[in-house]
Amino acid sequence: MATTTHYLKLSNVTIFYRTAGSPTKSTILLLHGFPTSSHMFRNLIPILSQQYHVVAPDFPGFGFTTPTVDYKYTFANLAVTLGEFLDALSIKNFSMYIFDYGAPIGLRLALSRPHAVRALIIQNGNAYTEGLGEALKEPLSRWGSGSKEDHEMLRAGFLTYEATKSQYVLGTPHPERIAPESYTLDYALLSSPEKQEVNLDLLLDYKTNIELYPKFHEWLRATQVPTLVAWGKNDIFFTPPGAEAYKKDVPKAEIHMLDAGHFAGETDGGDWGVDFGVFKEQRLVSLRRYVEFLWSQSKAEWSFSPLCLGYF
């Protein structure tokens, strides 16, 4: 089914989003990270839409979403906006695919509506201090100071073209598989002075996500939401211990390590086969649908045990 693009006007922001699949089917919400947008899911959406209703919004500050001039760029507010977006579309229950920034935003949303999330698919989406790599520890130690020096350190480390490209290519054994339009588009949409300042605000606010980690863990323990973690093991920002840590709170979580970097989804493989299943009332209902993802880092075929993507 073809992917379509839409704009949805809310009180203080116009959300751009991509969607495909019938709204009568179970919904999968795809939440992007920094420095990208829903564009990162362009290959995945058509595949999932064969069996699911897929919705992928651009967060304020990213992609083609346009907030009002007085929009407050904090992770707390992004989560509120995401909730308003879902309410406007009358989406009450959903599975979430969370990546990078999409992880704390999606988990904040889960705290506000704890029974709405039917399943989690986590790709390099950190929620544990164990997963904070050395590439983040030095910036994190200086974030929040408000000094001009630290602002410029963040700008140079995260908001240049070279920094944007490096997030895609570092850690992958096959950089030739990464489409250059991916990081080029990201930087083009982040390069204006206004977007630079917006993203500095969010970088400085990232510490508030870490403060909420214990609350995220409580929600995971309480709900035991069906969880699959697929993690690029060569990610220098969010490292493999962050993936393994999910089992502390969701012991039945499936953990799969990929020979990939931060953007494990940006390859041209089509060789990763995933056996999708559905969880209903915490019981596995096997659908045995063999679906190809277009984001494998290796040329091997993977056959996961049933993965939870819906609630039927």
Short mmCIF file of C-alpha atoms in Angstrom, two decimals:
data_model
loop_
_atom_site.label_atom_id
_atom_site.label_comp_id
_atom_site.label_asym_id
_atom_site.label_seq_id
_atom_site.Cartn_x
_atom_site.Cartn_y
_atom_site.Cartn_z
CA MET A 1 0.00 0.00 0.00
CA ALA A 2 1.31 3.43 -0.93
CA THR A 3 2.65 5.76 1.73
CA THR A 4 0.86 9.11 1.89
CA THR A 5 1.95 12.35 3.57
CA HIS A 6 -0.25 14.70 5.55
CA TYR A 7 -0.26 17.84 7.69
CA LEU A 8 -2.35 17.98 10.86
CA LYS A 9 -2.89 21.36 12.53
CA LEU A 10 -2.96 21.30 16.33
CA SER A 11 -3.16 24.24 18.75
CA ASN A 12 0.48 25.30 18.48
CA VAL A 13 2.03 23.10 15.82
CA THR A 14 1.30 21.65 12.41
CA ILE A 15 2.46 18.03 12.39
CA PHE A 16 3.77 16.45 9.21
CA TYR A 17 3.36 12.69 9.13
CA ARG A 18 3.60 9.68 6.85
CA THR A 19 1.04 6.91 6.96
CA ALA A 20 0.05 3.74 5.17
CA GLY A 21 -2.20 0.76 5.78
CA SER A 22 -5.82 0.54 6.76
CA PRO A 23 -6.86 2.45 9.93
CA THR A 24 -9.02 -0.56 10.79
CA LYS A 25 -5.87 -2.59 11.50
CA SER A 26 -3.61 -2.44 14.54
CA THR A 27 -1.52 0.73 14.64
CA ILE A 28 2.26 0.89 14.76
CA LEU A 29 3.66 4.28 15.73
CA LEU A 30 7.17 4.89 14.34
CA LEU A 31 9.11 7.46 16.40
CA HIS A 32 12.28 8.86 14.88
CA GLY A 33 15.34 10.23 16.63
CA PHE A 34 17.98 12.93 16.27
CA PRO A 35 18.95 14.29 13.78
CA THR A 36 16.47 12.73 11.42
CA SER A 37 12.69 12.62 10.82
CA SER A 38 10.01 10.21 9.62
CA HIS A 39 12.09 10.01 6.44
CA MET A 40 14.18 7.34 8.20
CA PHE A 41 11.19 4.98 7.94
CA ARG A 42 10.58 5.45 4.21
CA ASN A 43 11.56 1.84 3.39
CA LEU A 44 9.94 0.23 6.41
CA ILE A 45 6.49 1.83 6.13
CA PRO A 46 5.42 0.09 2.87
CA ILE A 47 6.43 -3.29 4.26
CA LEU A 48 4.63 -2.97 7.58
CA SER A 49 1.55 -1.44 5.97
CA GLN A 50 0.72 -4.74 4.32
CA GLN A 51 -0.52 -5.96 7.70
CA TYR A 52 -0.69 -2.87 9.93
CA HIS A 53 -1.80 0.74 10.11
CA VAL A 54 1.51 2.65 10.21
CA VAL A 55 1.88 6.24 11.41
CA ALA A 56 5.19 8.12 11.48
CA PRO A 57 5.15 11.79 12.59
CA ASP A 58 7.93 14.37 12.48
CA PHE A 59 8.57 15.83 15.93
CA PRO A 60 8.57 19.62 16.34
CA GLY A 61 12.04 20.85 15.44
CA PHE A 62 12.55 18.13 12.83
CA GLY A 63 11.53 17.31 9.31
CA PHE A 64 8.55 19.20 7.93
CA THR A 65 6.63 19.83 11.14
CA THR A 66 6.13 23.56 11.82
CA PRO A 67 5.45 24.80 15.36
CA THR A 68 4.37 28.31 16.26
CA VAL A 69 7.08 30.77 17.27
CA ASP A 70 6.27 30.39 20.96
CA TYR A 71 6.53 26.59 21.00
CA LYS A 72 8.54 25.33 23.98
CA TYR A 73 11.18 22.80 22.92
CA THR A 74 11.46 20.33 25.78
CA PHE A 75 11.11 16.57 25.77
CA ALA A 76 8.13 16.90 28.09
CA ASN A 77 6.38 19.14 25.58
CA LEU A 78 7.24 16.91 22.62
CA ALA A 79 5.52 14.04 24.44
CA VAL A 80 2.46 16.20 25.11
CA THR A 81 2.33 17.15 21.43
CA LEU A 82 2.61 13.50 20.43
CA GLY A 83 -0.34 12.70 22.66
CA GLU A 84 -2.41 15.50 21.13
CA PHE A 85 -1.49 14.20 17.67
CA LEU A 86 -2.73 10.70 18.53
CA ASP A 87 -5.92 12.07 20.06
CA ALA A 88 -6.61 14.11 16.92
CA LEU A 89 -6.31 10.92 14.86
CA SER A 90 -8.44 8.97 17.40
CA ILE A 91 -5.63 6.48 17.97
CA LYS A 92 -6.16 4.98 21.42
CA ASN A 93 -4.02 1.81 21.36
CA PHE A 94 -0.80 1.24 19.48
CA SER A 95 2.56 -0.46 19.34
CA MET A 96 5.65 1.77 19.29
CA TYR A 97 8.90 1.54 17.38
CA ILE A 98 11.26 3.85 19.27
CA PHE A 99 14.70 5.04 18.18
CA ASP A 100 17.08 7.54 19.80
CA TYR A 101 15.01 10.63 20.85
CA GLY A 102 11.91 8.60 20.04
CA ALA A 103 12.64 6.41 23.06
CA PRO A 104 12.30 9.00 25.85
CA ILE A 105 9.47 10.75 24.01
CA GLY A 106 7.58 7.50 23.51
CA LEU A 107 8.22 6.34 27.07
CA ARG A 108 7.04 9.70 28.45
CA LEU A 109 3.86 9.16 26.44
CA ALA A 110 3.55 5.68 27.95
CA LEU A 111 3.72 7.14 31.46
CA SER A 112 0.77 9.40 30.65
CA ARG A 113 -1.35 6.58 29.13
CA PRO A 114 0.15 3.39 30.57
CA HIS A 115 -2.37 0.95 29.12
CA ALA A 116 -2.34 2.28 25.56
CA VAL A 117 0.96 0.71 24.47
CA ARG A 118 0.52 -2.84 23.18
CA ALA A 119 4.15 -3.61 22.29
CA LEU A 120 7.60 -2.02 22.08
CA ILE A 121 10.15 -2.38 19.31
CA ILE A 122 13.33 -0.65 20.44
CA GLN A 123 16.17 0.14 18.05
CA ASN A 124 19.07 1.93 19.77
CA GLY A 125 16.58 3.71 21.99
CA ASN A 126 18.18 4.13 25.39
CA ALA A 127 16.46 4.15 28.79
CA TYR A 128 19.30 3.04 31.10
CA THR A 129 22.44 4.75 32.35
CA GLU A 130 24.34 1.59 31.40
CA GLY A 131 23.70 2.43 27.77
CA LEU A 132 25.22 5.93 27.77
CA GLY A 133 28.40 5.66 25.72
CA GLU A 134 31.61 7.59 26.21
CA ALA A 135 30.68 9.78 23.24
CA LEU A 136 27.83 11.14 25.38
CA LYS A 137 29.35 11.19 28.85
CA GLU A 138 31.58 14.23 28.32
CA PRO A 139 28.83 16.34 26.69
CA LEU A 140 26.36 15.22 29.38
CA SER A 141 28.72 16.38 32.10
CA ARG A 142 28.62 19.90 30.64
CA TRP A 143 25.02 20.14 29.42
CA GLY A 144 22.88 22.56 31.29
CA SER A 145 25.61 25.00 32.24
CA GLY A 146 24.19 27.65 29.92
CA SER A 147 27.66 28.90 29.06
CA LYS A 148 28.44 30.10 25.54
CA GLU A 149 31.43 27.76 25.44
CA ASP A 150 29.24 24.72 26.13
CA HIS A 151 26.67 25.83 23.59
CA GLU A 152 29.34 26.01 20.92
CA MET A 153 30.75 22.65 22.01
CA LEU A 154 27.33 21.10 21.44
CA ARG A 155 26.89 22.86 18.11
CA ALA A 156 30.25 21.60 16.83
CA GLY A 157 29.71 18.11 18.20
CA PHE A 158 26.16 17.50 17.02
CA LEU A 159 24.86 20.15 14.59
CA THR A 160 27.36 20.32 11.74
CA TYR A 161 27.15 18.42 8.46
CA GLU A 162 30.13 16.29 9.45
CA ALA A 163 28.55 15.43 12.81
CA THR A 164 25.25 14.54 11.14
CA LYS A 165 26.93 12.25 8.63
CA SER A 166 29.06 10.60 11.30
CA GLN A 167 25.97 9.42 13.18
CA TYR A 168 25.08 7.35 10.12
CA VAL A 169 28.48 5.97 9.15
CA LEU A 170 30.30 5.40 12.44
CA GLY A 171 30.15 1.77 13.46
CA THR A 172 28.76 0.32 10.26
CA PRO A 173 30.95 -2.17 8.38
CA HIS A 174 29.17 -1.18 5.16
CA PRO A 175 29.01 2.62 4.85
CA GLU A 176 28.51 2.23 1.11
CA ARG A 177 24.99 0.98 1.82
CA ILE A 178 23.92 4.23 3.43
CA ALA A 179 22.05 6.53 1.07
CA PRO A 180 23.73 9.96 1.14
CA GLU A 181 20.38 11.71 0.80
CA SER A 182 19.53 10.54 4.32
CA TYR A 183 22.08 12.60 6.25
CA THR A 184 22.08 15.32 3.58
CA LEU A 185 18.34 15.90 4.03
CA ASP A 186 18.71 15.78 7.82
CA TYR A 187 21.34 18.49 7.80
CA ALA A 188 19.45 20.63 5.28
CA LEU A 189 16.43 20.64 7.61
CA LEU A 190 18.55 21.37 10.70
CA SER A 191 20.91 23.97 9.30
CA SER A 192 18.87 27.16 9.63
CA PRO A 193 19.75 29.41 12.59
CA GLU A 194 16.31 28.83 14.07
CA LYS A 195 16.56 25.03 13.88
CA GLN A 196 20.09 25.15 15.31
CA GLU A 197 18.87 26.99 18.40
CA VAL A 198 15.87 24.69 18.77
CA ASN A 199 18.08 21.63 18.74
CA LEU A 200 20.51 23.17 21.19
CA ASP A 201 17.54 23.60 23.52
CA LEU A 202 16.66 19.92 23.16
CA LEU A 203 20.24 18.77 23.63
CA LEU A 204 20.44 20.81 26.82
CA ASP A 205 17.13 19.32 27.97
CA TYR A 206 18.23 15.72 27.40
CA LYS A 207 19.26 15.37 31.05
CA THR A 208 15.57 15.44 32.03
CA ASN A 209 15.15 12.13 30.22
CA ILE A 210 17.83 10.51 32.37
CA GLU A 211 16.08 11.79 35.47
CA LEU A 212 12.97 9.91 34.33
CA TYR A 213 14.72 6.57 33.76
CA PRO A 214 13.46 5.14 37.08
CA LYS A 215 9.88 6.01 36.11
CA PHE A 216 10.34 4.34 32.72
CA HIS A 217 11.61 1.21 34.50
CA GLU A 218 8.62 1.20 36.84
CA TRP A 219 6.25 1.31 33.87
CA LEU A 220 8.09 -1.53 32.12
CA ARG A 221 8.00 -3.68 35.26
CA ALA A 222 4.33 -2.95 35.91
CA THR A 223 3.08 -3.63 32.39
CA GLN A 224 5.52 -6.30 31.17
CA VAL A 225 4.75 -4.94 27.71
CA PRO A 226 5.89 -7.37 24.97
CA THR A 227 9.31 -6.02 23.96
CA LEU A 228 11.80 -6.65 21.20
CA VAL A 229 15.16 -4.87 21.22
CA ALA A 230 17.20 -4.74 17.99
CA TRP A 231 20.44 -2.85 18.62
CA GLY A 232 23.36 -1.77 16.48
CA LYS A 233 26.16 -3.09 18.67
CA ASN A 234 28.76 -0.64 17.32
CA ASP A 235 26.79 2.45 18.36
CA ILE A 236 29.14 4.85 20.18
CA PHE A 237 26.28 6.87 21.65
CA PHE A 238 23.96 4.18 23.02
CA THR A 239 25.99 1.07 23.72
CA PRO A 240 24.99 -2.63 24.01
CA PRO A 241 24.63 -2.63 27.83
CA GLY A 242 21.65 -0.34 27.29
CA ALA A 243 19.99 -3.03 25.20
CA GLU A 244 20.66 -5.83 27.68
CA ALA A 245 19.38 -3.67 30.55
CA TYR A 246 15.79 -3.94 29.31
CA LYS A 247 15.74 -7.55 30.52
CA LYS A 248 16.11 -6.31 34.08
CA ASP A 249 12.60 -4.91 33.93
CA VAL A 250 11.07 -7.06 31.17
CA PRO A 251 12.68 -10.50 31.61
CA LYS A 252 10.93 -11.93 28.53
CA ALA A 253 12.22 -9.15 26.26
CA GLU A 254 14.00 -10.39 23.15
CA ILE A 255 17.43 -8.83 22.61
CA HIS A 256 19.14 -8.99 19.21
CA MET A 257 22.51 -7.42 18.47
CA LEU A 258 23.24 -6.29 14.92
CA ASP A 259 26.63 -5.65 13.35
CA ALA A 260 25.69 -2.02 12.84
CA GLY A 261 26.09 1.48 14.18
CA HIS A 262 23.55 3.97 15.49
CA PHE A 263 21.47 4.03 12.28
CA ALA A 264 21.02 0.31 11.77
CA GLY A 265 18.00 1.07 9.59
CA GLU A 266 19.89 2.88 6.86
CA THR A 267 21.09 -0.06 4.76
CA ASP A 268 19.91 -1.54 1.50
CA GLY A 269 19.79 -5.18 2.44
CA GLY A 270 16.29 -6.52 2.50
CA ASP A 271 17.82 -9.69 3.92
CA TRP A 272 16.59 -9.54 7.48
CA GLY A 273 13.55 -11.74 7.77
CA VAL A 274 11.36 -11.16 10.81
CA ASP A 275 8.72 -13.57 12.02
CA PHE A 276 5.93 -11.31 13.24
CA GLY A 277 3.55 -12.40 15.93
CA VAL A 278 0.91 -10.69 18.01
CA PHE A 279 0.42 -10.63 21.78
CA LYS A 280 -3.13 -10.61 23.14
CA GLU A 281 -3.80 -10.45 26.84
CA GLN A 282 -0.12 -11.29 27.40
CA ARG A 283 -0.45 -14.53 25.39
CA LEU A 284 1.35 -15.08 22.13
CA VAL A 285 -0.82 -15.62 19.08
CA SER A 286 1.42 -16.90 16.33
CA LEU A 287 0.76 -15.39 12.92
CA ARG A 288 3.97 -16.71 11.31
CA ARG A 289 4.09 -13.93 8.76
CA TYR A 290 7.48 -13.66 7.13
CA VAL A 291 8.21 -10.00 6.49
CA GLU A 292 11.37 -8.47 5.09
CA PHE A 293 12.86 -5.40 6.70
CA LEU A 294 14.98 -3.10 4.54
CA TRP A 295 17.33 -2.23 7.35
CA SER A 296 19.67 -5.16 7.85
CA GLN A 297 23.33 -4.44 8.40
CA SER A 298 24.47 -7.93 7.56
CA LYS A 299 23.72 -10.04 4.51
CA ALA A 300 22.49 -12.88 6.70
CA GLU A 301 18.88 -13.91 7.10
CA TRP A 302 17.53 -13.51 10.60
CA SER A 303 14.54 -15.45 11.79
CA PHE A 304 13.35 -13.99 15.06
CA SER A 305 10.95 -15.82 17.30
CA PRO A 306 7.57 -14.09 17.03
CA LEU A 307 7.78 -10.36 17.46
CA CYS A 308 5.02 -8.34 19.01
CA LEU A 309 3.62 -5.61 16.83
CA GLY A 310 -0.05 -5.42 17.51
CA TYR A 311 -3.01 -6.21 19.66
CA PHE A 312 -5.75 -8.10 17.83
#
